[in-house]
Coordinates of C-alpha atoms in Angstrom, one line a residue:
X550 CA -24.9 -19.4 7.0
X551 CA -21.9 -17.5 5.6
X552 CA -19.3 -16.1 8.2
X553 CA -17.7 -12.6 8.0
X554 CA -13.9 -12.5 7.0
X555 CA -12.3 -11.4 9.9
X556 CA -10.7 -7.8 8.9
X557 CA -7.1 -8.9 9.5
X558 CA -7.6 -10.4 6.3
X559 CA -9.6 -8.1 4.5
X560 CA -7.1 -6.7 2.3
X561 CA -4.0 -8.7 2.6
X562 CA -0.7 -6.8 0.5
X563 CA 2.1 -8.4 -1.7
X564 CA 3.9 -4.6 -1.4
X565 CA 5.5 -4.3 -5.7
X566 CA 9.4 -4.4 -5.6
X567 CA 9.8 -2.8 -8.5
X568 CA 11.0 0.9 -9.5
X569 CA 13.0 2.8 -6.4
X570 CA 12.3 0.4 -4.1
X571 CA 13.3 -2.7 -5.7
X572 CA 16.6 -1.0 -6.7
X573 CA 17.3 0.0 -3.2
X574 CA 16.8 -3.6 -2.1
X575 CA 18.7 -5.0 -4.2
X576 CA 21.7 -2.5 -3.6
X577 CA 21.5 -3.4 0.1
X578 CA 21.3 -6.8 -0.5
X579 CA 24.3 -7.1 -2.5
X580 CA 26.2 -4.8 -0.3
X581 CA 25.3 -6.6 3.3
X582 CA 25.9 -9.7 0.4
X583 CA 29.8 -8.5 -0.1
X584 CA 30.3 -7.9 3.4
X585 CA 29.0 -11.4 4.6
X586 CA 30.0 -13.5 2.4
X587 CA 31.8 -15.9 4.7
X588 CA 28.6 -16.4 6.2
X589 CA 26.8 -16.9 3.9
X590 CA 28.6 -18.8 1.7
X591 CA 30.2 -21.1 4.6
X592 CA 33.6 -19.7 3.9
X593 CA 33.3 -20.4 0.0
X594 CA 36.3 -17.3 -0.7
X595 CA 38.7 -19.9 0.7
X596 CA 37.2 -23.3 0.2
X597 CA 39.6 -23.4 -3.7
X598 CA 42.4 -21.3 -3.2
X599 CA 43.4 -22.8 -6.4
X600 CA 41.5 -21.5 -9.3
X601 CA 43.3 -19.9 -11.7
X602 CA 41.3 -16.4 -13.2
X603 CA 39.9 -18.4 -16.3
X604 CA 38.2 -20.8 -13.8
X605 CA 36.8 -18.6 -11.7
X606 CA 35.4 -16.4 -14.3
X607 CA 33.8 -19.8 -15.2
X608 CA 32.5 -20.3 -12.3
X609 CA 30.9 -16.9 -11.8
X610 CA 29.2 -17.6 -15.1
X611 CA 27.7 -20.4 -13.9
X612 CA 26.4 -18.9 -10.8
X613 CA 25.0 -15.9 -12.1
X614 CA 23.2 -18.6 -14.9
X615 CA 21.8 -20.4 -11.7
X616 CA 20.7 -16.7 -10.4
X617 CA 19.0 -16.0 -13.4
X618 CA 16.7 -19.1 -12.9
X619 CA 16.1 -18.6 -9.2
X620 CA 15.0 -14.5 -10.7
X621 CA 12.9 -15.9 -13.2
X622 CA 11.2 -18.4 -10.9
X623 CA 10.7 -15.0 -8.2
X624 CA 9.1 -13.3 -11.2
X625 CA 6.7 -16.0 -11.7
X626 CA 5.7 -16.3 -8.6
X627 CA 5.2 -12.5 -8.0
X628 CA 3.4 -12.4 -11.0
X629 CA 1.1 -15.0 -9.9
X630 CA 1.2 -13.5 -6.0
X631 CA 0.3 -10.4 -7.3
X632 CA -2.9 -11.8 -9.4
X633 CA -3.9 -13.6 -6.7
X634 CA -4.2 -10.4 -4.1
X635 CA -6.0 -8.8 -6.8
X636 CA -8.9 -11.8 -7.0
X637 CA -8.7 -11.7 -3.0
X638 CA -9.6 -7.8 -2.9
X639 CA -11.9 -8.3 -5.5
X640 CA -13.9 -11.2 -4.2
X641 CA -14.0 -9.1 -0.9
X642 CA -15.7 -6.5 -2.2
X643 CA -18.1 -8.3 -4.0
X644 CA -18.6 -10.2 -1.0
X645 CA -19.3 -7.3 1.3
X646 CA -21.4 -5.2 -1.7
X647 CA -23.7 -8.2 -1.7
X648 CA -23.7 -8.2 2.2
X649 CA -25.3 -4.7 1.8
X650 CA -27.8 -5.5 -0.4
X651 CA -29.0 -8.6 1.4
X652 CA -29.3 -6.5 4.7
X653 CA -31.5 -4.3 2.8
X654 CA -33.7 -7.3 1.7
X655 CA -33.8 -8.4 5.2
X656 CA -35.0 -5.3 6.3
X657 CA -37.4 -5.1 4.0
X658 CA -39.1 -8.8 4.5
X659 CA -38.5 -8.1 8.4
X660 CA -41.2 -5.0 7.8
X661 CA -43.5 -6.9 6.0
X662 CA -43.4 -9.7 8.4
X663 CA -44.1 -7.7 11.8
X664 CA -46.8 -6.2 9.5
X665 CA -48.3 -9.1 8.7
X666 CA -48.0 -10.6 12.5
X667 CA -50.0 -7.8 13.7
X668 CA -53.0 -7.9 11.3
X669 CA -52.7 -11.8 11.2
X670 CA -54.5 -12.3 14.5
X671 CA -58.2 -12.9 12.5
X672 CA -59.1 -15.6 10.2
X673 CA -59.3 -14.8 6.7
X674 CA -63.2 -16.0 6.7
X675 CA -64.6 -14.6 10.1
X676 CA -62.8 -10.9 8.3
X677 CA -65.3 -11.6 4.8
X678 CA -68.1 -12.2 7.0
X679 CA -67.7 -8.9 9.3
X680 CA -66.4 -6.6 5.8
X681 CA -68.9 -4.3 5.0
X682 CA -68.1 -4.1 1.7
X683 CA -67.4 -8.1 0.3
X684 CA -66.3 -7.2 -2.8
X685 CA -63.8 -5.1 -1.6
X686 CA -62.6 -7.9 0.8
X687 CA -62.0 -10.4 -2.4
X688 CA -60.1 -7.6 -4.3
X689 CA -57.7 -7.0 -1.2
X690 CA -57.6 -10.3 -0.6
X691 CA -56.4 -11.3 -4.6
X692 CA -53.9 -8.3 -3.5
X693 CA -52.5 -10.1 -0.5
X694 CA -52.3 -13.1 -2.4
X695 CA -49.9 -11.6 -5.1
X696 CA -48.1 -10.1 -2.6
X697 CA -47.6 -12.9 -1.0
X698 CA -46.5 -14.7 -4.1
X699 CA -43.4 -11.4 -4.7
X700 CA -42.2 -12.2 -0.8
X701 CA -42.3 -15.8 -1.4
X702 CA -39.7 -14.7 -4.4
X703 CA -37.8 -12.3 -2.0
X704 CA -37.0 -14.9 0.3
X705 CA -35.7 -17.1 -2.4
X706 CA -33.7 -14.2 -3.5
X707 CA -32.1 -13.9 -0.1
X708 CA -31.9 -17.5 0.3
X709 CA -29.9 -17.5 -3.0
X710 CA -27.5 -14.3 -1.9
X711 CA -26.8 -16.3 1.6
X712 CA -25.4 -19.3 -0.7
X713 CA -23.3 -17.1 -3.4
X714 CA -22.0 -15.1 -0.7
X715 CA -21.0 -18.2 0.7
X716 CA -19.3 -19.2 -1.8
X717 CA -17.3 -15.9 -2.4
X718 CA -15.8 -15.9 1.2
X719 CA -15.4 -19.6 0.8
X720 CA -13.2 -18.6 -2.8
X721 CA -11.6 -15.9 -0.7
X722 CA -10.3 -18.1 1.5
X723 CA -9.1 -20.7 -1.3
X724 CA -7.2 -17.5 -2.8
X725 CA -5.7 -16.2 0.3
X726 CA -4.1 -20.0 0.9
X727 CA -2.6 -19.9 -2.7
X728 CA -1.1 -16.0 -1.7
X729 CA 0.1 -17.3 1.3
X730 CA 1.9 -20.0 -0.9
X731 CA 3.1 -17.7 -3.7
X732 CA 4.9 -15.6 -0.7
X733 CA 6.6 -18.8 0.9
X734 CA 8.2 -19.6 -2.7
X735 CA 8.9 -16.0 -3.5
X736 CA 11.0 -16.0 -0.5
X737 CA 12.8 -19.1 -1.4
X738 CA 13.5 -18.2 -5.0
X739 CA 14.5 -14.2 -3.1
X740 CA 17.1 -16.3 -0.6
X741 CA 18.6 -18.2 -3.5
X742 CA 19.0 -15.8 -6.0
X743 CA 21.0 -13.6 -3.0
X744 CA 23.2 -16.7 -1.6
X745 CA 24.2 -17.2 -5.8
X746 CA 25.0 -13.5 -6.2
X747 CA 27.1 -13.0 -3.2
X748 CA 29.0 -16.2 -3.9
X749 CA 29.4 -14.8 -7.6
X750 CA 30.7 -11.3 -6.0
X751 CA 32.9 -13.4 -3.8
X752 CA 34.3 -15.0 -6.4
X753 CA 34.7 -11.6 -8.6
X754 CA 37.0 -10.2 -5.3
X755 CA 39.4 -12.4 -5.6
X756 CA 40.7 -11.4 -9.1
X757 CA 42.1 -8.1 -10.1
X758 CA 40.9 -5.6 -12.4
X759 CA 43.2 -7.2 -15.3
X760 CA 42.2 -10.6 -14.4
X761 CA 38.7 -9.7 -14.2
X762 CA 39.2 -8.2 -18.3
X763 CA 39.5 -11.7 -20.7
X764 CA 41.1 -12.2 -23.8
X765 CA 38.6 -11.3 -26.2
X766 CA 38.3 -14.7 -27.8
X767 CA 37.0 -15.3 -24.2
X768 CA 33.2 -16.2 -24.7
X769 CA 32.3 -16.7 -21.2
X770 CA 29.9 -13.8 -19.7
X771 CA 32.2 -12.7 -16.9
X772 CA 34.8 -12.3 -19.5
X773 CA 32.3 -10.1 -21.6
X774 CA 30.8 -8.2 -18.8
X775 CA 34.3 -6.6 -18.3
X776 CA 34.4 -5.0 -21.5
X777 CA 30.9 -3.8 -21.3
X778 CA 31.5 -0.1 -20.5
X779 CA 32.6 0.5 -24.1
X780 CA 28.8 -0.7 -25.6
X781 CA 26.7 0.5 -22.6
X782 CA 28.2 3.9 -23.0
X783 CA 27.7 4.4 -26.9
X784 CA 25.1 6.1 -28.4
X785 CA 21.7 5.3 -27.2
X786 CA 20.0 6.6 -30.6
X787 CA 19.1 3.1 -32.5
X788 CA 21.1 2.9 -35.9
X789 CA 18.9 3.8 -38.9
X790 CA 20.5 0.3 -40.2
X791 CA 19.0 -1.7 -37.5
X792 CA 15.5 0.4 -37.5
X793 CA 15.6 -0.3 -41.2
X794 CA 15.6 -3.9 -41.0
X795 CA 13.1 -4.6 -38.3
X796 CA 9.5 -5.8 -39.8
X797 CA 7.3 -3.4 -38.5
X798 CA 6.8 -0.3 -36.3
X799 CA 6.0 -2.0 -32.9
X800 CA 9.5 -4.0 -33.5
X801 CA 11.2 -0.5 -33.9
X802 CA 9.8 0.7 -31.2
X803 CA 10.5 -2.1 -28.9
X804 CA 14.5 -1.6 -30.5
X805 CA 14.6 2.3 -30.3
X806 CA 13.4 1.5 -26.0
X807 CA 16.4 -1.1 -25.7
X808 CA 19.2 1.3 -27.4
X809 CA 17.7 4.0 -24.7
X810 CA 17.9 1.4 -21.6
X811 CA 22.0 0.8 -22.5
X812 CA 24.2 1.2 -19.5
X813 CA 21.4 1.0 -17.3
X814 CA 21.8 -1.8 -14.1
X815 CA 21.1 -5.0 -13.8
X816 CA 18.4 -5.6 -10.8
X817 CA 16.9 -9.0 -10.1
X818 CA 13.2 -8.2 -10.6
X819 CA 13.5 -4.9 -11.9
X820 CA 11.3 -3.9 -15.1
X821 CA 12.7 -0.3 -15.0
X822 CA 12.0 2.3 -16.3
X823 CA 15.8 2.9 -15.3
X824 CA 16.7 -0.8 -13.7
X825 CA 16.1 -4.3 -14.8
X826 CA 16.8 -7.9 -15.3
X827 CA 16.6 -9.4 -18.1
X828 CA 12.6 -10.7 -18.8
X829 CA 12.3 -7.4 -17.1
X830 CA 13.8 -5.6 -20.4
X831 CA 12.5 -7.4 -22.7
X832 CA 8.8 -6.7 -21.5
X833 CA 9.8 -2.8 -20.9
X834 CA 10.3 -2.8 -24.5
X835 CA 7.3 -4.5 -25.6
X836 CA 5.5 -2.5 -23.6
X837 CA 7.0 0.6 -24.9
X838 CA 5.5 -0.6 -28.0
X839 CA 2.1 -1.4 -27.2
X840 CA 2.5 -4.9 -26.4
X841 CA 1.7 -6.8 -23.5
X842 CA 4.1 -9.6 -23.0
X843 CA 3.9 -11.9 -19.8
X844 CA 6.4 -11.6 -17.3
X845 CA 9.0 -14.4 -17.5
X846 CA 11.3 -15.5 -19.8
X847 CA 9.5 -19.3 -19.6
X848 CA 6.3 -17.8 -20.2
X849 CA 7.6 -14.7 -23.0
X850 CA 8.8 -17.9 -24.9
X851 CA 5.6 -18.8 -25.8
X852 CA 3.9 -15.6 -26.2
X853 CA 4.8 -15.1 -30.3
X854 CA 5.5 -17.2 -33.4
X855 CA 8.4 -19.5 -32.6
X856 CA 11.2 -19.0 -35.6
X857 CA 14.5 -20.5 -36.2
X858 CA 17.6 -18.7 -35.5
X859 CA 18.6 -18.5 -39.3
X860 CA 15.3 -16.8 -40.1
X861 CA 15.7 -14.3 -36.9
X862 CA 14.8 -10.5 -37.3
X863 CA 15.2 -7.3 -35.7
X864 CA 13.0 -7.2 -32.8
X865 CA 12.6 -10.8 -32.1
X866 CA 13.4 -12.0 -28.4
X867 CA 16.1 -14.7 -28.3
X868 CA 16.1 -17.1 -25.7
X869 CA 19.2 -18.8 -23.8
X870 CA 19.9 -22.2 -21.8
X871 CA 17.9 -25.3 -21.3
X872 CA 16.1 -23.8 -18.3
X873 CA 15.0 -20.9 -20.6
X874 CA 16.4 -18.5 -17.8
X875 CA 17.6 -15.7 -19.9
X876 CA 16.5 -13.7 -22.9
X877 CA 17.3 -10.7 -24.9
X878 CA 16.0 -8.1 -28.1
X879 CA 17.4 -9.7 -31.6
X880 CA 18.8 -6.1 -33.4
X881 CA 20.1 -8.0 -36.6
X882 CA 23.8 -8.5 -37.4
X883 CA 24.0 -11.8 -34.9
X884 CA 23.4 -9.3 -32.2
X885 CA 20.9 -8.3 -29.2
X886 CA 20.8 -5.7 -26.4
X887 CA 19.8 -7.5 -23.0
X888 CA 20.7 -7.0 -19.4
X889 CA 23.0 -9.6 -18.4
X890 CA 23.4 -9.7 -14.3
X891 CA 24.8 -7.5 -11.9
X892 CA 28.5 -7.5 -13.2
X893 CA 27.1 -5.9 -16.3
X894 CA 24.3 -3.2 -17.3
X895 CA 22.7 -3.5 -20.3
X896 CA 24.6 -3.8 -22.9
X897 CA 24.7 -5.0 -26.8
X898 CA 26.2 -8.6 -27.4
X899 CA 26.7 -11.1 -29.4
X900 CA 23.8 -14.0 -29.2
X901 CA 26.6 -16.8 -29.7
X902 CA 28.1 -15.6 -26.0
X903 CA 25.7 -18.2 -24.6
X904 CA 24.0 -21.5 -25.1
X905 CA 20.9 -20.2 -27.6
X906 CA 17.8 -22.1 -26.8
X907 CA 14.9 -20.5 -29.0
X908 CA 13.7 -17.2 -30.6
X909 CA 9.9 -16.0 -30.5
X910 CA 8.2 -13.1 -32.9
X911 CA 5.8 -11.2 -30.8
X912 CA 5.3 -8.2 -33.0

């Protein structure tokens, strides 16, 4: 016998953080982030008093790297919450729309049942023998008989919708465990990607504005972050140059949407349309271009031709670390637009600025 899902769990919700709201999360979170940081980071401003500008750009680099992973790992896991609330509600409702429909067969065999009860009290022989008209007996009797054979197949209809409905509360169940699973590790990967931040923007506050600017030849992305403004700020019309080169129109399209996203901020989990991080780019402008790419940069890796990076073309996303934890848009000329973290909005760069792990064509 199947049990009703209680109604607390009826229709459980992994609330989107995306758009407005996930912008104004993130702007509190970094700003309670700033003003906690001793805290949270156990007094990190003042555990190496030492570090000269150059080191501690370095450093911030490397946390805002280790960010980027925990971000990517929060988008998977959303991604996956998110499909999994969807089979819960959808499993519920087929549950209780067969529910319906077997109460209506019930009703209906429960009719035919009393029915039957109260003209059952005679035997089938002693009722030919007192018919007045035997041949009409036999005929109603061959109808009783086939009757009899259609709610012998009702009842192994209903038999059969007790066990499949069964089954779908027993799946909704299964799914609502893996949801509650998805939201413990979104959580995790959400506290991490916060403590690395703040101790990045710790970090950041103790240089000056001119320490914060590097010497050009400076590759790190702190350094290039600081003399963002001048890219983000250009022109967000895509060079004909750049258009020209790319292979096809959904490639220009996805290039033209990047060129209109520069200066726009970096926001962990963001896919805009005026904030995002960077998978969260990357599948904006895809999208902007009639294709669906997944969600992550682990899983956008694999979701197009894999190419070398001497045969790369405009519109082709380029991937960076071991941990494949950060991608951007290929626009030709050794060069990409991406969003790099929250020191920087998107911007155009050079792809040598970090450790370049793979490329993918997806148009």
């Amino acid at each position: 016998m199947w049990h009703h899902v209680p109604a607390a769990h009826r229709k459980p919700r992994q609330r989107s953080l995306g758009g407005g709201t996930a912008r104004t999360a993130a702007t509190l979170a970094l700003a309670s982030a700033a003003s906690a940081t001793a805290v949270v980071n156990g007094g990190a401003a003042h555990a190496e008093p030492d570090l000269g500008p150059e080191q501690v750009r370095a450093k911030v680099d490397k946390l805002y790297q280790e960010a980027e992973v925990a971000t990517e790992k929060y988008n998977g896991a959303k991604e996956k919450a998110d499909r999994a609330e969807k089979k819960v509600d959808a499993l519920q409702d087929e549950a209780s729309r067969r529910t319906e429909s077997l109460n209506s067969q019930r009703q209906k065999l429960g009719s035919v049942a009393a029915s039957q009860y109260r003209s059952g009290g005679v035997d089938p022989s002693v009722q030919l023998l007192l018919s007045s008209s035997p041949d009409s007996y036999l005929d109603k009797a061959a109808l009783t008989e086939r009757a009899g054979t259609r709610q012998a197949a009702a009842v192994t209809r209903v038999r059969g919708e007790l066990r499949e409905i069964d089954q779908l509360h027993t799946h909704a169940e299964d799914t609502l465990a893996e949801l509650r699973a998805k939201k413990a590790e979104l959580e995790d990967s959400k506290k991490k990607v916060k403590r690395k931040l703040a101790e990045a923007q710790s970090l950041l506050d103790r240089l000056t504005p001119e320490e914060r600017t590097a010497d050009p030849a400076d590759g790190s992305q702190a350094s290039q972050a600081s003399q963002a403004s001048d890219a983000s700020h250009a022109s967000r019309s895509a060079p004909r140059g750049d258009l020209a080169a790319a292979p096809n129109s959904r490639a220009k399209a996805a290039i033209s949407f990047a060129y209109g996203a520069l200066g726009s901020p970096y926001v962990w989990g963001a896919t805009g349309p005026s904030a995002f991080d960077c998978s969260g780019l990357t599948q904006a402008a895809y999208k902007a271009a009639g294709v669906a790419l997944p969600r992550t940069t682990y899983t956008q890796i694999d979701a197009g031709q894999r190419v070398p990076k001497s045969q790369l073309q405009p519109g082709d996303l380029v991937f960076f670390y071991s941990s494949i934890s950060h991608v951007g848009l290929y626009i030709g000329g050794g060069k990409m637009i991406h969003a790099p973290n929250p020191s920087a909005p998107v911007r155009v760069a050079p792809i040598d600025e970090m450790p370049f792990a793979g490329a993918t064509r997806v148009a």
